[in-house]
Structure formats: C-alpha cells, structure tokens
Short mmCIF file of C-alpha atoms in Angstrom, two decimals:
data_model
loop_
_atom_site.label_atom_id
_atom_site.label_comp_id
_atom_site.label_asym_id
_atom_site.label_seq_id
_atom_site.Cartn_x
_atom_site.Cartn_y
_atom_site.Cartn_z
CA UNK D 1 -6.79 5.89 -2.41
CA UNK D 2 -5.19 6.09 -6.16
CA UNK D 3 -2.18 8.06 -4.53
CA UNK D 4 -1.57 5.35 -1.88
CA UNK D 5 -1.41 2.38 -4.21
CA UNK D 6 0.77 4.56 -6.40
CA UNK D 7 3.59 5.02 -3.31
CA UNK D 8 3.72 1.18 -2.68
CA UNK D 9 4.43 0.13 -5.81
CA UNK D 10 7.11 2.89 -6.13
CA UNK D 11 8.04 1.41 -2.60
CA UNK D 12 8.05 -2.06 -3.70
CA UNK D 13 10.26 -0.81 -6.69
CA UNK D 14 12.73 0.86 -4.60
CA UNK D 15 13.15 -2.23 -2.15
CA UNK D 16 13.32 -4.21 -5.18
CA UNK D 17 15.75 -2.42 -6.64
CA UNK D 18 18.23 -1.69 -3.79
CA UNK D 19 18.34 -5.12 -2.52
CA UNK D 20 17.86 -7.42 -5.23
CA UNK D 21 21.28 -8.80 -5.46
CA UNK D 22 21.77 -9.72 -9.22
CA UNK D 23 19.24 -7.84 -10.30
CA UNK D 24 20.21 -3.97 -12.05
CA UNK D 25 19.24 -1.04 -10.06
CA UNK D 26 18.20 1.33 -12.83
CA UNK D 27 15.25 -0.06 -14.24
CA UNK D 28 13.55 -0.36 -10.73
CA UNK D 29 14.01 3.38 -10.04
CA UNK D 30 12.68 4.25 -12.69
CA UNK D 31 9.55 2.36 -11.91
CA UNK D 32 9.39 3.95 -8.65
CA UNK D 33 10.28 7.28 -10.05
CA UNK D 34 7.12 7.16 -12.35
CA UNK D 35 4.93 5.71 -9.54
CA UNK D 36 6.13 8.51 -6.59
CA UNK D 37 5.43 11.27 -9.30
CA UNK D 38 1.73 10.48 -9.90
CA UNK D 39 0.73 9.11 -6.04
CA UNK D 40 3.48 11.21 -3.71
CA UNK D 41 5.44 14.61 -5.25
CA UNK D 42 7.35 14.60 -2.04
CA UNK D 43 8.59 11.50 -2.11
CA UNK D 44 9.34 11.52 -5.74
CA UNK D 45 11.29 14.82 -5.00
CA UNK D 46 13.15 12.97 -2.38
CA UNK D 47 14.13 10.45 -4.51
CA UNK D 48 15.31 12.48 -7.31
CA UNK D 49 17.53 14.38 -4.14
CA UNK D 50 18.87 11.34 -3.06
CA UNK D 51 22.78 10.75 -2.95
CA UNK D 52 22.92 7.40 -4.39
CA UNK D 53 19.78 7.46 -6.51
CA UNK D 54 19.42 10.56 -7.23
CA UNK D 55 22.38 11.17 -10.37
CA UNK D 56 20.92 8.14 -12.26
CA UNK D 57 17.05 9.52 -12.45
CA UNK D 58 18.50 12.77 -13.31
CA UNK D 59 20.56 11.80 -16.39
CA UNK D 60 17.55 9.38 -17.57
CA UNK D 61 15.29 11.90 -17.62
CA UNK D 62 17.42 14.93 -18.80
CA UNK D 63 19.63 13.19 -21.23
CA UNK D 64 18.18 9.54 -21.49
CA UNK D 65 22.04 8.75 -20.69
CA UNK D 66 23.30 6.66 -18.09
CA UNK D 67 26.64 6.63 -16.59
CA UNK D 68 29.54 4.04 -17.86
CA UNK D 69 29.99 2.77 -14.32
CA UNK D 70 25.89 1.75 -14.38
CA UNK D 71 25.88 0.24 -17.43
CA UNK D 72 29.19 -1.59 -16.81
CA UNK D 73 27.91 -2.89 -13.18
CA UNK D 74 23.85 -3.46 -14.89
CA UNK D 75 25.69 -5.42 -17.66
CA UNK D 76 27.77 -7.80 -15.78
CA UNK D 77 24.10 -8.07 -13.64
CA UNK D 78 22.11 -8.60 -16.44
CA UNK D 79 24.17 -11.17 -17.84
CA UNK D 80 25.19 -12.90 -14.57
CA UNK D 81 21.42 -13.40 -13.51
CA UNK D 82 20.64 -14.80 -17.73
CA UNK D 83 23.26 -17.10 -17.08
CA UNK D 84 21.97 -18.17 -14.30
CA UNK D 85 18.69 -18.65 -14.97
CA UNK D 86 19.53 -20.73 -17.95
CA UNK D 87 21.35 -22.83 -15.64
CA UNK D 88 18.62 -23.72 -13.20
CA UNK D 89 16.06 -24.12 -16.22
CA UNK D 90 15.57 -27.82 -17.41
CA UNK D 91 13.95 -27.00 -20.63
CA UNK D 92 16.31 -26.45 -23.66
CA UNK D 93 13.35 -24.33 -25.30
CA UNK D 94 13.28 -21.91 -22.47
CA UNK D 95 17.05 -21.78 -22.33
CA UNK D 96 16.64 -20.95 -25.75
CA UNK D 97 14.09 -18.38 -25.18
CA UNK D 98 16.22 -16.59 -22.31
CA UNK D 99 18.91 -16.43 -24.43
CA UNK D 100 16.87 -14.50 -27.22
CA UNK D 101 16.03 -12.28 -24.41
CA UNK D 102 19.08 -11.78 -23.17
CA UNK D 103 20.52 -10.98 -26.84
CA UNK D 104 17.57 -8.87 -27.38
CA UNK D 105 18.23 -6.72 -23.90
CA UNK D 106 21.79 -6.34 -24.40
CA UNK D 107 21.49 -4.83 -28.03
CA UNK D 108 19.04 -2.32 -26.53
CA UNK D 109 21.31 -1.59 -23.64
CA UNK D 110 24.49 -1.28 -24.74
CA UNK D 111 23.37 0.95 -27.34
CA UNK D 112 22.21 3.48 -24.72
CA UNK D 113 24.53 7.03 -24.84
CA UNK D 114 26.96 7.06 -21.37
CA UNK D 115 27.09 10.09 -19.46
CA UNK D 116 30.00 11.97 -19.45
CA UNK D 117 31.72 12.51 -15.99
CA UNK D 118 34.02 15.74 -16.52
CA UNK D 119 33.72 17.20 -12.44
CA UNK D 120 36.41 14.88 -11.54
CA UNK D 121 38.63 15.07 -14.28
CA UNK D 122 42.50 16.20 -14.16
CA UNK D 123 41.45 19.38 -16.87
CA UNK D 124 38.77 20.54 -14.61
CA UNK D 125 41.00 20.75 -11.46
#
C-alpha cells in the first residue's frame, strides 16, 4: 500500500517534470527519484538508466553537480516562469515576495558546481 502511493507521486513528478513547459526538469526528477527508490527499485533503476534522464540523477547524486547546459536551460526557466508570474499577479506585495524568491533561488542555483563534459571534447578524440 506504502509502495504504491510512493510510485504515483514519483509518477506525478515525472509527468510533471517532462511536460511542464516553463517549469525546470531537474528538481522534479529528483522528487521522483527519491519516491521510485523507497515504493518501486525497478522503476527507480529504470529511471536512473534512462537516456534523457538518466545523466542528470547520476551527477546529482554522485557529484551534487549538474551539467552547464541544465542549469543554463533551468535558469532561463526559472526566471521566465518568475517573470511571469509577477506579471499576472495584481498585488505589488506578492510581486515583491516572488521576487525575493526568485533572488533567493537563483543565488542557490547558480552557485551549484557544473559538470564537466570531457567525452566529446577535441583532446579526447
């Protein structure tokens, strides 16, 4: 019973994730990630194996790193869907507030330590 609630909020967190449009990928896998490994090993494994998916649990979790193509796509996200919001809010207290937040999320993020892709680089061919 525990195990099944487990895999649909991972499952929720993946759909949420991949097709969100404005909203960054990352933090939703990780949710799902967490919530696969304590209801469904399998499925956790087979996200973790995953082409697309796969690469960015594996640096969180080995190197809490993500790659500079993430952050540069989750940062353009992150601010796009701020700026947003602040425009559809009417209140200047909550624009105020989102902005904080905003301010607040970016010095955490940006701050985060960017993988470094060597595979496909002109000294390793």
């Amino acid at each position: 019973m525990v195990e099944s609630v487990w895999v649909g909020f991972g499952s929720h967190s993946v759909s949420a994730g991949a097709f969100l449009p404005v909203l960054p990928t990352t933090p939703f896998l990780l949710l799902a990630s967490g919530c696969f490994m304590r209801g469904s090993p399998r499925t956790a494994n087979w996200l973790h194996a995953h082409p697309t998916f796969g690469p960015i649990l594996t640096d969180w979790y080995q190197q809490r790193t993500i790659s500079r193509r993430v952050k540069k796509r989750a940062t353009v996200m992150i601010v796009a869907s701020f700026s947003f919001s602040m425009y559809m809010v009417p209140a200047l207290w909550l624009k105020g507030m989102l902005l904080l937040c905003l301010i607040v999320l970016l010095c955490w993020f940006l701050r985060l330590p960017e993988t470094e892709s060597v595979a496909g680089t002109a000294e390793n061919s």
